[in-house]
Amino acid sequence: DTGVSQDPRHKITKRGQNVTFRCDPISEHNRLYWYRQTLGQGPEFLTYFQNEAQLEKSRLLSDRFSAERPKGSFSTLEIQRTEQGDSAMYLCASSTLQGAKTEAFFGQGTRLTVV
Amino acid sequence: QKEVEQDPGPLSVPEGAIVSLNCTYSNSAFQYFMWYRQYSRKGPELLMYTYSSGNKEDGRFTAQVDKSSKYISLFIRDSQPSDSATYLCAMKGNTGKLIFGQGTTLQVKP
C-alpha cells in the first residue's frame, strides 16, 4: 500500500492521559499536514511540515499539542492531558513540495475518544 | 464569518438524479479549488481539482469555479447509491494548507 498510513485507527483514552498518533506519508512527499475533524464538520488545519521543518501552526494547536517529523519522513502528533473536547478524527495528509499546485492525499485518520 | 461556507444538508435524491453541491468563499487569495468525497469513518478522497475559473469534467462529475462570484459547484450526473457520502469543498492558497467547508451529506436512494 503506497498511500498515507495512520496508526492507530482508533484510540480510546481516559481524560488526562497522553496519546500519540503516527502518520507515514507517501514516500516521495515532502509536505505533511495534520487536520482535526469533529462530527458534522469539515477538517480543520492544525499544522504542517516541509521535510522536518514545522512551518505553520494553527491557533487550534494549544500547548498540549505537539507534532514532530524528526527525519522528514513519518510524523507524530502528541496530545498531553487529554480533554473530552479533544475527541475527534485526526487526519494526516501529504503532498509533494509543490504543495500549492498539487493535490494532498489523506490517510484514513485516527479516531480519538476521550472518556 | 467562515472563510468557506457550505450547506451541510442533508441532501436526499433518487437514483439517476443530477446533484448540485455548492460552496462560497470570502478569501480572494484562494487559487486552487477541490472537491473531496468522504465516506463514513474514512479519510477524504480527492474527486476534482481545479485552479481556474470555468468547468472541469471527469466522468459523471463536473466542477465549476466562478472566481468573480467566489462560488464553486460540483455536479454529479446520473447519481448512484454508491455516491452517498459527505462532499467537502476545499480551497488553498500558496502554502498548500486546505480550508474546508462543513461538508454536504448526500444520500442517493435506489
Coordinates of C-alpha atoms in Angstrom, one line a residue:
Chain A
D1 CA 0.0 0.0 0.0
T2 CA 1.6 3.3 -1.1
G3 CA -0.9 5.6 0.4
V4 CA -0.8 7.7 3.6
S5 CA -0.9 5.4 6.6
Q6 CA -2.1 6.4 10.1
D7 CA -1.8 4.4 13.3
P8 CA -3.7 3.6 15.4
R9 CA -7.1 3.8 13.6
H10 CA -9.0 4.1 16.8
K11 CA -7.9 5.2 20.3
I12 CA -10.0 5.4 23.5
T13 CA -8.3 7.1 26.4
K14 CA -9.2 8.5 29.8
R15 CA -9.3 12.2 30.4
G16 CA -5.9 13.4 31.5
Q17 CA -3.9 10.7 29.7
N18 CA -1.4 11.4 26.9
V19 CA -1.8 10.0 23.5
T20 CA 0.5 9.8 20.4
F21 CA -0.5 9.2 16.8
R22 CA 1.7 8.3 13.9
C23 CA 1.5 9.2 10.2
D24 CA 3.5 7.7 7.4
P25 CA 3.2 9.9 4.3
I26 CA 3.6 8.8 0.7
S27 CA 7.4 8.2 0.4
E28 CA 8.3 10.9 -2.1
H29 CA 6.1 13.6 -0.5
N30 CA 7.9 16.4 1.3
R31 CA 4.9 18.1 2.8
L32 CA 2.9 16.6 5.6
Y33 CA -0.2 18.1 7.2
W34 CA -2.3 17.4 10.3
Y35 CA -6.0 18.2 10.4
R36 CA -8.7 17.6 13.0
Q37 CA -12.3 16.8 12.1
T38 CA -15.2 16.8 14.6
L39 CA -18.6 15.2 13.8
G40 CA -20.5 17.1 11.2
Q41 CA -17.7 19.5 10.4
G42 CA -15.0 19.7 7.7
P43 CA -11.4 19.1 8.6
E44 CA -9.6 22.0 10.3
F45 CA -5.9 22.6 9.7
L46 CA -3.6 22.1 12.7
T47 CA 0.0 22.2 11.4
Y48 CA 2.2 21.3 8.5
F49 CA 5.8 20.3 7.9
Q50 CA 8.1 20.7 4.9
N51 CA 10.6 17.9 5.3
E52 CA 11.5 18.1 9.0
A53 CA 10.7 21.8 9.5
Q54 CA 7.3 22.7 11.1
L55 CA 6.4 25.8 9.1
E56 CA 2.9 26.7 10.3
K57 CA 0.8 26.0 13.4
S58 CA -2.9 26.9 13.8
R59 CA -4.1 28.6 16.9
L60 CA -6.2 25.5 17.4
L61 CA -2.9 23.7 18.3
S62 CA -2.8 24.5 22.1
D63 CA 0.2 24.0 24.3
R64 CA -1.0 20.5 25.0
F65 CA -0.4 19.5 21.3
S66 CA 3.0 18.9 19.8
A67 CA 3.9 17.5 16.4
E68 CA 7.2 16.3 15.1
R69 CA 8.7 15.0 11.9
P70 CA 12.2 14.2 13.0
K71 CA 13.8 12.8 9.9
G72 CA 11.4 14.3 7.3
S73 CA 9.6 11.0 6.9
F74 CA 7.0 9.9 9.4
S75 CA 5.3 12.3 11.8
T76 CA 3.9 12.1 15.3
L77 CA 1.2 14.1 16.9
E78 CA 1.0 14.0 20.7
I79 CA -1.7 15.3 22.9
Q80 CA -0.9 15.7 26.6
R81 CA -3.5 15.8 29.4
T82 CA -6.3 14.9 27.0
E83 CA -9.7 16.6 27.4
Q84 CA -13.1 15.5 26.2
G85 CA -13.1 18.3 23.7
D86 CA -10.1 16.6 22.0
S87 CA -12.4 13.8 20.8
A88 CA -12.2 13.9 17.1
M89 CA -10.8 12.3 13.9
Y90 CA -7.2 13.3 13.4
L91 CA -6.3 13.3 9.7
C92 CA -2.9 13.3 8.1
A93 CA -2.2 14.3 4.5
S94 CA 0.9 14.6 2.4
S95 CA 1.8 16.2 -0.9
T96 CA 4.9 17.0 -2.9
L97 CA 7.0 20.1 -2.4
Q98 CA 4.9 22.0 -4.9
G99 CA 2.2 21.8 -2.3
A100 CA 0.1 24.7 -3.6
K101 CA -0.1 23.2 -7.1
T102 CA -0.5 19.6 -6.3
E103 CA -3.1 17.6 -4.5
A104 CA -2.9 16.4 -1.0
F105 CA -3.6 12.7 -0.2
F106 CA -5.3 11.9 3.1
G107 CA -4.9 8.9 5.4
Q108 CA -7.8 7.1 6.9
G109 CA -7.5 9.0 10.1
T110 CA -7.1 8.2 13.8
R111 CA -10.4 8.5 15.7
L112 CA -9.8 9.6 19.3
T113 CA -12.4 9.2 22.0
V114 CA -11.7 10.8 25.4
V115 CA -13.8 9.4 28.2
Chain B
Q1 CA -17.9 34.5 9.2
K2 CA -16.2 31.4 8.0
E3 CA -13.8 31.6 5.1
V4 CA -15.7 28.8 3.3
E5 CA -19.5 28.3 3.5
Q6 CA -21.1 25.0 2.5
D7 CA -24.7 23.9 3.2
P8 CA -24.5 20.8 5.4
G9 CA -27.7 19.3 4.0
P10 CA -28.6 16.5 4.3
L11 CA -29.5 16.2 0.6
S12 CA -31.6 13.2 -0.5
V13 CA -32.2 12.4 -4.2
P14 CA -33.5 9.5 -6.2
E15 CA -31.1 7.4 -8.2
G16 CA -30.3 8.9 -11.6
A17 CA -30.9 12.5 -10.4
I18 CA -28.5 15.3 -11.1
V19 CA -26.9 16.6 -7.9
S20 CA -25.7 20.1 -7.4
L21 CA -23.4 20.9 -4.5
N22 CA -22.1 24.4 -3.8
C23 CA -19.7 26.5 -1.7
T24 CA -19.0 30.1 -1.4
Y25 CA -15.7 31.6 -0.1
S26 CA -14.5 35.0 1.1
N27 CA -10.8 35.0 0.6
S28 CA -9.8 36.1 -2.9
A29 CA -6.3 34.7 -2.2
F30 CA -7.5 31.2 -2.8
Q31 CA -6.2 29.9 -6.0
Y32 CA -6.9 26.2 -6.0
F33 CA -10.3 24.5 -5.5
M34 CA -11.0 20.9 -4.7
W35 CA -13.9 18.6 -4.0
Y36 CA -13.3 15.7 -1.7
R37 CA -15.6 12.7 -1.0
Q38 CA -15.7 11.2 2.4
Y39 CA -17.4 8.0 3.3
S40 CA -18.4 7.4 6.9
R41 CA -15.4 7.0 9.2
K42 CA -12.9 7.2 6.3
G43 CA -10.4 9.8 5.2
P44 CA -11.4 12.3 2.5
E45 CA -10.5 11.2 -1.1
L46 CA -9.9 13.8 -3.9
L47 CA -12.6 13.9 -6.6
M48 CA -11.9 17.1 -8.5
Y49 CA -9.1 19.7 -8.5
T50 CA -9.2 23.0 -10.4
Y51 CA -7.2 26.2 -10.4
S52 CA -9.0 28.5 -12.7
S53 CA -12.5 29.7 -13.4
G54 CA -14.5 27.6 -15.7
N55 CA -15.6 24.0 -15.9
K56 CA -13.8 20.7 -15.5
E57 CA -15.4 17.4 -16.3
D58 CA -14.4 13.9 -15.2
G59 CA -16.9 11.2 -16.0
R60 CA -20.1 11.9 -14.2
F61 CA -18.6 14.8 -12.2
T62 CA -18.3 18.4 -13.3
A63 CA -16.6 21.0 -11.2
Q64 CA -17.3 24.7 -11.8
V65 CA -15.4 27.7 -10.5
D66 CA -16.5 31.3 -10.7
K67 CA -13.8 33.4 -9.1
S68 CA -15.6 36.7 -9.7
S69 CA -18.5 35.5 -7.6
K70 CA -16.3 33.4 -5.2
Y71 CA -18.6 30.4 -5.9
I72 CA -17.8 26.8 -6.7
S73 CA -20.0 23.9 -7.6
L74 CA -19.9 20.2 -8.1
F75 CA -22.4 18.5 -10.3
I76 CA -23.0 14.8 -10.3
R77 CA -24.9 13.3 -13.2
D78 CA -26.8 10.0 -13.1
S79 CA -26.3 9.8 -9.4
Q80 CA -25.8 6.3 -7.9
P81 CA -26.4 4.9 -4.4
S82 CA -22.6 4.5 -4.2
D83 CA -22.4 8.3 -4.4
S84 CA -23.9 8.5 -1.0
A85 CA -21.3 10.2 1.1
T86 CA -20.2 13.6 2.5
Y87 CA -18.8 16.0 -0.1
L88 CA -16.3 18.6 1.1
C89 CA -15.2 21.6 -0.8
A90 CA -11.7 22.8 -0.1
M91 CA -9.6 25.7 -1.1
K92 CA -6.0 26.7 -0.8
G93 CA -3.5 29.5 -1.4
N94 CA 0.2 29.3 -1.7
T95 CA 1.1 27.3 1.4
G96 CA -0.8 24.2 0.5
K97 CA -2.9 24.5 3.6
L98 CA -6.5 23.4 2.8
I99 CA -9.5 25.3 4.2
F100 CA -12.6 23.1 4.1
G101 CA -16.3 23.7 4.0
Q102 CA -18.5 22.0 6.5
G103 CA -19.4 19.2 4.1
T104 CA -22.7 18.3 2.5
T105 CA -24.2 14.9 3.3
L106 CA -25.7 13.3 0.2
Q107 CA -28.0 10.3 0.1
V108 CA -28.9 8.7 -3.2
K109 CA -31.9 6.4 -2.8
P110 CA -32.3 3.4 -5.1

